Short mmCIF file of C-alpha atoms in Angstrom, two decimals:
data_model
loop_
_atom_site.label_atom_id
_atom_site.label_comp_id
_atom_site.label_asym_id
_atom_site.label_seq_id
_atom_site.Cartn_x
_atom_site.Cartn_y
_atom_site.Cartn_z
CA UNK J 1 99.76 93.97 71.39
CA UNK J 2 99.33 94.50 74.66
CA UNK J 3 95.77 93.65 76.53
CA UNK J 4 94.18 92.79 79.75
CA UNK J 5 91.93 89.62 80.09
CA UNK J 6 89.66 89.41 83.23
CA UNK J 7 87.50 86.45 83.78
CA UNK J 8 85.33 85.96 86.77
CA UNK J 9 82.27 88.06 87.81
CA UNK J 10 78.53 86.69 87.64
CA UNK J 11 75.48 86.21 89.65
CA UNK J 12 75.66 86.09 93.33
CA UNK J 13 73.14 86.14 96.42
CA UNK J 14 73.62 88.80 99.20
CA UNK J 15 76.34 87.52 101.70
CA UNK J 16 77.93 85.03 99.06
CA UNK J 17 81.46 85.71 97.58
CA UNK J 18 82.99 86.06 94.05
CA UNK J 19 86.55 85.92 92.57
CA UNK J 20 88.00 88.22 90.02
CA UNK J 21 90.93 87.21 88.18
CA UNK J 22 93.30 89.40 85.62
CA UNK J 23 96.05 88.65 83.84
CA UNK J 24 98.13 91.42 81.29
CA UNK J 25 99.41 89.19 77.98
CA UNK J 26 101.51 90.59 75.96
CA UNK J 27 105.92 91.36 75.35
CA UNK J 28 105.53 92.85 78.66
CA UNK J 29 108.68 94.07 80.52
CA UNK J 30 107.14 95.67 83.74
CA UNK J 31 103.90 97.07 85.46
CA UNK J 32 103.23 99.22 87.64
CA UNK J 33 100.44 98.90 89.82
CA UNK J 34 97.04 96.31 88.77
CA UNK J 35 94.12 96.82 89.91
CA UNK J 36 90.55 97.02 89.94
CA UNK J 37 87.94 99.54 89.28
CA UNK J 38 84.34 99.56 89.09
CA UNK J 39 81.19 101.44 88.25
CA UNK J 40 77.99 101.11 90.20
CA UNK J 41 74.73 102.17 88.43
CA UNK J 42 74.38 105.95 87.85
CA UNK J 43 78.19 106.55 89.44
CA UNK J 44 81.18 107.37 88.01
CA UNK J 45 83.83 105.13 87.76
CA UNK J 46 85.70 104.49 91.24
CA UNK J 47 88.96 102.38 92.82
CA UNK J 48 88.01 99.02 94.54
CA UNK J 49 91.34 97.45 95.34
CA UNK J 50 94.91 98.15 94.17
CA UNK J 51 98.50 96.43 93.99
CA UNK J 52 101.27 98.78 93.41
CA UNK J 53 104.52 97.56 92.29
CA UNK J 54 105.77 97.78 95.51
CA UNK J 55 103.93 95.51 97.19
CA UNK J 56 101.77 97.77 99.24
CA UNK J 57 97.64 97.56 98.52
CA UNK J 58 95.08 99.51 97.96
CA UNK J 59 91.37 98.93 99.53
CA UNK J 60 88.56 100.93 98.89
CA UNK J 61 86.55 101.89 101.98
CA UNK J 62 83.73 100.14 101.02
CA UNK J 63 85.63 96.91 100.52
CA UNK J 64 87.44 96.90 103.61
CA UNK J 65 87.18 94.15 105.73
CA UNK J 66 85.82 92.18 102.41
CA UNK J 67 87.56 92.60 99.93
CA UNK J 68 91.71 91.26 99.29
CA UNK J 69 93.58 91.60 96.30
CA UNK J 70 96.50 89.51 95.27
CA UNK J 71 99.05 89.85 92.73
CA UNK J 72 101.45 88.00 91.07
CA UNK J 73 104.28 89.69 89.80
CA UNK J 74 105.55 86.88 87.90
CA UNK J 75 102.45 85.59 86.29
CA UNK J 76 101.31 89.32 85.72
CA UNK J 77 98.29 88.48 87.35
CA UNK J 78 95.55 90.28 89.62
CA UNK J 79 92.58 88.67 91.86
CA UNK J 80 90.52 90.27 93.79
CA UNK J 81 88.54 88.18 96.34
CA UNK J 82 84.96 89.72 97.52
CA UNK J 83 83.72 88.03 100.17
CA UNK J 84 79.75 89.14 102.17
CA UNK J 85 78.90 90.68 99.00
CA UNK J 86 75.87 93.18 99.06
CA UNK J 87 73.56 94.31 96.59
CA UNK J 88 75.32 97.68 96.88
CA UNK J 89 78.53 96.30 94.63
CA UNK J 90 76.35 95.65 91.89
CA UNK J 91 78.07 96.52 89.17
CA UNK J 92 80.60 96.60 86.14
CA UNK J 93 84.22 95.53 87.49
CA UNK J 94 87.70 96.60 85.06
CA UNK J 95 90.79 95.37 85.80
CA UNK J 96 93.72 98.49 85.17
CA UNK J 97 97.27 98.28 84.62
CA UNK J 98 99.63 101.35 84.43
CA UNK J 99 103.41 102.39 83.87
CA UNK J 100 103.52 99.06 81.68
CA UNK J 101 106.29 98.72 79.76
CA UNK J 102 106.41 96.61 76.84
CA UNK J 103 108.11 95.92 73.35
CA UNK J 104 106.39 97.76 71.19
CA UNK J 105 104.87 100.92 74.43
CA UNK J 106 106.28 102.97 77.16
CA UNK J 107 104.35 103.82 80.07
CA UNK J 108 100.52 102.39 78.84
CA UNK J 109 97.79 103.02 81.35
CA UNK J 110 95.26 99.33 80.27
CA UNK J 111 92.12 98.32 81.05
CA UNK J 112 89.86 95.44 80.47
CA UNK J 113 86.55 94.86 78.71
CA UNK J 114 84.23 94.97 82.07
CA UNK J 115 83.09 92.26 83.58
CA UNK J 116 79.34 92.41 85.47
CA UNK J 117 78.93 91.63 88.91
CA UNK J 118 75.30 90.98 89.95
CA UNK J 119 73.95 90.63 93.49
CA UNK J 120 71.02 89.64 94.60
CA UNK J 121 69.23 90.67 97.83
#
């Protein structure tokens, strides 16, 4: 079965930085673009930073400037690196993976479990 796993996230003070890793597991033959996604308090869920399967990226205006995502193809892997972090990207964080192709699915949009991002002023 096919699933995301993100790890990273946590407690931070105002101006610090914070990784976010994701990797898709799974009989997986391709992916289309990884990603991440979050939602502040109160706000729907919006884009932070994407990878297509191209190569080009995807920044969110708010993260521009601080934010970089990385993927690895190979590895099926996502990071996102947030660097001067305000108290303004408070929030919960989902990795998302679509088009992905597997053994047992055709085109599956996935997501992860959420992982919180705290900071501090």
């Amino acid at each position: 079965q096919e699933q995301v796993v993100e790890s990273g996230g946590g407690f931070v003070q105002a101006g610090k930085s914070l990784e976010l890793s994701c990797k898709v597991i799974g009989n997986i033959y391709s992916i289309g673009s990884m990603g991440w996604y979050r939602e502040l308090p109160g706000k729907e869920r919006e884009m932070v930073a994407v990878a297509m399967e191209s190569g080009s990226t995807k920044i969110a205006h708010s993260g521009k400037g601080r934010f970089t995502i990385t993927r690895d193809y190979a590895q099926k892997t996502v990071r996102l690196q947030m660097n001067n972090l305000g108290p303004e990207d408070t929030g919960v964080y989902y990795c998302h993976a679509d088009r992905v192709i597997s053994l047992t699915a055709r085109d599956r949009i996935l997501w992860g479990q959420g992982t919180l991002v705290t900071v501090s002023s």
